[in-house]
Each structure stands twice: as structure tokens, then as C-alpha cells.
């Protein structure tokens, strides 16, 4: 399984190319989720 470092205060996942983790899947919304680092 490949690993991806999460960086910045918010990490986005979705179909939009502006997301940190781009999913090339038409069934996924443009921004599926936002992960926020909380300490």
C-alpha cells in the first residue's frame, strides 16, 4: 500500500484536482471529505 503524507491544517480528498488526494472516480463528489488536524 502506498503512503501519502498529510500536510497542512486541512487535507482534502475527492474528485477535484485541487484536492490533496485526487480520486479519479466519477462516483465520488468533488470534495468527498476534509480531514482537519486537531491536537
mmCIF file of N, CA and C in Angstrom:
data_model
loop_
_atom_site.group_PDB
_atom_site.id
_atom_site.type_symbol
_atom_site.label_atom_id
_atom_site.label_comp_id
_atom_site.label_asym_id
_atom_site.label_seq_id
_atom_site.Cartn_x
_atom_site.Cartn_y
_atom_site.Cartn_z
ATOM 1 N N UNK A 1 0.831 -1.185 0.000
ATOM 2 C CA UNK A 1 0.000 0.000 0.000
ATOM 3 C C UNK A 1 0.875 1.248 0.000
ATOM 4 N N UNK A 2 0.647 2.146 -0.944
ATOM 5 C CA UNK A 2 1.428 3.389 -0.961
ATOM 6 C C UNK A 2 1.037 4.289 0.208
ATOM 7 N N UNK A 3 1.981 5.099 0.631
ATOM 8 C CA UNK A 3 1.729 6.020 1.737
ATOM 9 C C UNK A 3 1.738 7.441 1.214
ATOM 10 N N UNK A 4 0.935 8.286 1.822
ATOM 11 C CA UNK A 4 0.853 9.689 1.444
ATOM 12 C C UNK A 4 0.911 10.522 2.715
ATOM 13 N N UNK A 5 1.842 11.466 2.772
ATOM 14 C CA UNK A 5 1.948 12.329 3.942
ATOM 15 C C UNK A 5 0.823 13.350 3.931
ATOM 16 N N UNK A 6 0.206 13.514 5.075
ATOM 17 C CA UNK A 6 -0.828 14.532 5.222
ATOM 18 C C UNK A 6 -0.142 15.786 5.739
ATOM 19 N N UNK A 7 -0.322 16.887 5.061
ATOM 20 C CA UNK A 7 0.338 18.131 5.430
ATOM 21 C C UNK A 7 -0.682 19.263 5.437
ATOM 22 N N UNK A 8 -0.375 20.317 6.169
ATOM 23 C CA UNK A 8 -1.257 21.473 6.263
ATOM 24 C C UNK A 8 -2.348 21.260 7.294
ATOM 25 N N UNK A 9 -3.081 22.332 7.611
ATOM 26 C CA UNK A 9 -4.125 22.230 8.634
ATOM 27 C C UNK A 9 -5.338 21.421 8.176
ATOM 28 N N UNK A 10 -5.605 21.408 6.856
ATOM 29 C CA UNK A 10 -6.741 20.660 6.305
ATOM 30 C C UNK A 10 -6.262 19.860 5.101
ATOM 31 N N UNK A 11 -6.640 18.600 5.038
ATOM 32 C CA UNK A 11 -6.265 17.694 3.950
ATOM 33 C C UNK A 11 -7.562 17.254 3.277
ATOM 34 N N UNK A 12 -7.686 17.487 1.972
ATOM 35 C CA UNK A 12 -8.930 17.176 1.268
ATOM 36 C C UNK A 12 -8.783 15.946 0.385
ATOM 37 N N UNK A 13 -9.892 15.223 0.254
ATOM 38 C CA UNK A 13 -9.960 14.018 -0.573
ATOM 39 C C UNK A 13 -11.176 14.153 -1.475
ATOM 40 N N UNK A 14 -11.002 13.895 -2.765
ATOM 41 C CA UNK A 14 -12.146 13.957 -3.671
ATOM 42 C C UNK A 14 -11.745 13.923 -5.126
ATOM 43 N N UNK A 15 -12.737 14.205 -5.995
ATOM 44 C CA UNK A 15 -12.535 14.133 -7.438
ATOM 45 C C UNK A 15 -11.935 15.416 -8.011
ATOM 46 N N UNK A 16 -11.998 16.508 -7.269
ATOM 47 C CA UNK A 16 -11.439 17.771 -7.746
ATOM 48 C C UNK A 16 -9.915 17.685 -7.786
ATOM 49 N N UNK A 17 -9.337 18.213 -8.847
ATOM 50 C CA UNK A 17 -7.871 18.191 -8.959
ATOM 51 C C UNK A 17 -7.204 19.089 -7.926
ATOM 52 N N UNK A 18 -7.980 19.947 -7.282
ATOM 53 C CA UNK A 18 -7.412 20.805 -6.235
ATOM 54 C C UNK A 18 -7.313 20.083 -4.890
ATOM 55 N N UNK A 19 -7.844 18.878 -4.799
ATOM 56 C CA UNK A 19 -7.766 18.099 -3.556
ATOM 57 C C UNK A 19 -6.350 17.584 -3.339
ATOM 58 N N UNK A 20 -5.987 17.413 -2.087
ATOM 59 C CA UNK A 20 -4.671 16.863 -1.759
ATOM 60 C C UNK A 20 -4.546 15.420 -2.227
ATOM 61 N N UNK A 21 -5.643 14.671 -2.107
ATOM 62 C CA UNK A 21 -5.679 13.295 -2.609
ATOM 63 C C UNK A 21 -6.759 13.234 -3.678
ATOM 64 N N UNK A 22 -6.336 13.196 -4.941
ATOM 65 C CA UNK A 22 -7.244 13.202 -6.090
ATOM 66 C C UNK A 22 -7.686 11.779 -6.403
ATOM 67 N N UNK A 23 -9.012 11.573 -6.437
ATOM 68 C CA UNK A 23 -9.584 10.272 -6.773
ATOM 69 C C UNK A 23 -10.220 10.367 -8.153
ATOM 70 N N UNK A 24 -9.703 9.624 -9.095
ATOM 71 C CA UNK A 24 -10.235 9.654 -10.459
ATOM 72 C C UNK A 24 -11.396 8.660 -10.542
ATOM 73 N N UNK A 25 -12.535 9.077 -9.989
ATOM 74 C CA UNK A 25 -13.713 8.215 -9.912
ATOM 75 C C UNK A 25 -14.948 9.104 -10.001
ATOM 76 N N UNK A 26 -15.739 8.949 -11.044
ATOM 77 C CA UNK A 26 -16.895 9.819 -11.266
ATOM 78 C C UNK A 26 -17.994 9.633 -10.221
ATOM 79 N N UNK A 27 -17.949 8.552 -9.452
ATOM 80 C CA UNK A 27 -18.975 8.333 -8.423
ATOM 81 C C UNK A 27 -18.660 9.077 -7.122
ATOM 82 N N UNK A 28 -17.483 9.703 -7.057
ATOM 83 C CA UNK A 28 -17.051 10.432 -5.860
ATOM 84 C C UNK A 28 -17.323 11.916 -6.075
ATOM 85 N N UNK A 29 -17.767 12.611 -5.018
ATOM 86 C CA UNK A 29 -18.026 14.047 -5.127
ATOM 87 C C UNK A 29 -16.713 14.817 -5.289
ATOM 88 N N UNK A 30 -16.849 16.093 -5.685
ATOM 89 C CA UNK A 30 -15.642 16.892 -5.924
ATOM 90 C C UNK A 30 -14.778 16.981 -4.668
ATOM 91 N N UNK A 31 -15.407 17.145 -3.509
ATOM 92 C CA UNK A 31 -14.688 17.062 -2.234
ATOM 93 C C UNK A 31 -15.446 16.066 -1.367
ATOM 94 N N UNK A 32 -14.919 14.872 -1.289
ATOM 95 C CA UNK A 32 -15.556 13.796 -0.527
ATOM 96 C C UNK A 32 -15.452 14.049 0.974
ATOM 97 N N UNK A 33 -14.260 14.486 1.420
ATOM 98 C CA UNK A 33 -14.087 14.782 2.845
ATOM 99 C C UNK A 33 -12.925 15.736 3.046
ATOM 100 N N UNK A 34 -12.948 16.369 4.202
ATOM 101 C CA UNK A 34 -11.862 17.241 4.650
ATOM 102 C C UNK A 34 -11.398 16.708 5.993
ATOM 103 N N UNK A 35 -10.120 16.461 6.098
ATOM 104 C CA UNK A 35 -9.543 15.971 7.348
ATOM 105 C C UNK A 35 -8.794 17.127 7.999
ATOM 106 N N UNK A 36 -9.120 17.397 9.235
ATOM 107 C CA UNK A 36 -8.507 18.511 9.951
ATOM 108 C C UNK A 36 -7.665 17.971 11.096
ATOM 109 N N UNK A 37 -6.430 18.442 11.171
ATOM 110 C CA UNK A 37 -5.538 18.030 12.250
ATOM 111 C C UNK A 37 -5.946 18.750 13.531
ATOM 112 N N UNK A 38 -6.168 17.977 14.579
ATOM 113 C CA UNK A 38 -6.523 18.529 15.886
ATOM 114 C C UNK A 38 -5.544 17.966 16.903
ATOM 115 N N UNK A 39 -5.011 18.834 17.725
ATOM 116 C CA UNK A 39 -4.036 18.375 18.708
ATOM 117 C C UNK A 39 -4.598 18.467 20.094
#
